Coordinates of C-alpha atoms in Angstrom, one line a residue:
M188 CA 27.6 -0.2 -26.7
M189 CA 27.0 1.5 -23.5
Y190 CA 25.0 -1.1 -21.6
S191 CA 28.6 -2.6 -22.0
F192 CA 30.8 -0.1 -20.7
F193 CA 27.8 0.5 -18.0
A194 CA 28.3 -2.8 -17.1
S195 CA 32.2 -2.7 -17.4
C196 CA 31.8 -0.4 -14.6
K197 CA 29.8 -1.7 -12.8
T198 CA 32.0 -5.2 -12.7
M199 CA 35.1 -2.6 -11.7
D200 CA 33.8 -0.8 -9.3
V201 CA 33.0 3.1 -11.0
N202 CA 30.9 5.3 -11.0
P203 CA 29.3 5.0 -14.7
W204 CA 28.0 8.6 -14.9
D205 CA 31.7 10.1 -13.3
W206 CA 33.6 7.9 -16.2
L207 CA 31.4 8.9 -18.9
K208 CA 31.7 12.7 -18.5
D209 CA 35.2 11.9 -18.5
V210 CA 35.3 10.2 -21.2
L211 CA 33.2 12.3 -23.4
Q212 CA 35.5 16.2 -22.4
S213 CA 38.8 14.3 -22.9
I214 CA 38.4 11.8 -25.9
G215 CA 38.9 14.6 -28.2
T216 CA 41.7 15.7 -27.6
T217 CA 43.6 12.0 -26.6
P218 CA 46.1 10.7 -29.1
I219 CA 44.4 7.4 -30.7
N220 CA 47.3 5.3 -29.7
Q221 CA 46.3 6.1 -26.0
I222 CA 42.5 5.4 -26.6
D223 CA 42.5 2.4 -23.7
Q224 CA 43.2 4.7 -21.1
W225 CA 39.4 4.8 -21.0
L226 CA 38.5 1.9 -20.8
P227 CA 36.8 1.3 -17.3
H228 CA 39.3 -1.1 -15.9
N229 CA 42.3 1.4 -17.1
W230 CA 40.2 5.0 -15.7
K231 CA 39.0 3.4 -12.3
N232 CA 43.9 2.8 -12.0
L233 CA 44.5 6.6 -13.2
N234 CA 41.8 8.4 -11.4
S235 CA 42.3 6.6 -8.0

């Protein structure tokens, strides 16, 4: 699964380590209905 996320990051020109760090720090406080914001393509839009 991590390989898939990292491949998505590469495709979206997202630094996978920045993405992973942000996800791991925030995922525990994110409501389940907002979990898709952590997908690499959505994360890039929120952090650009």
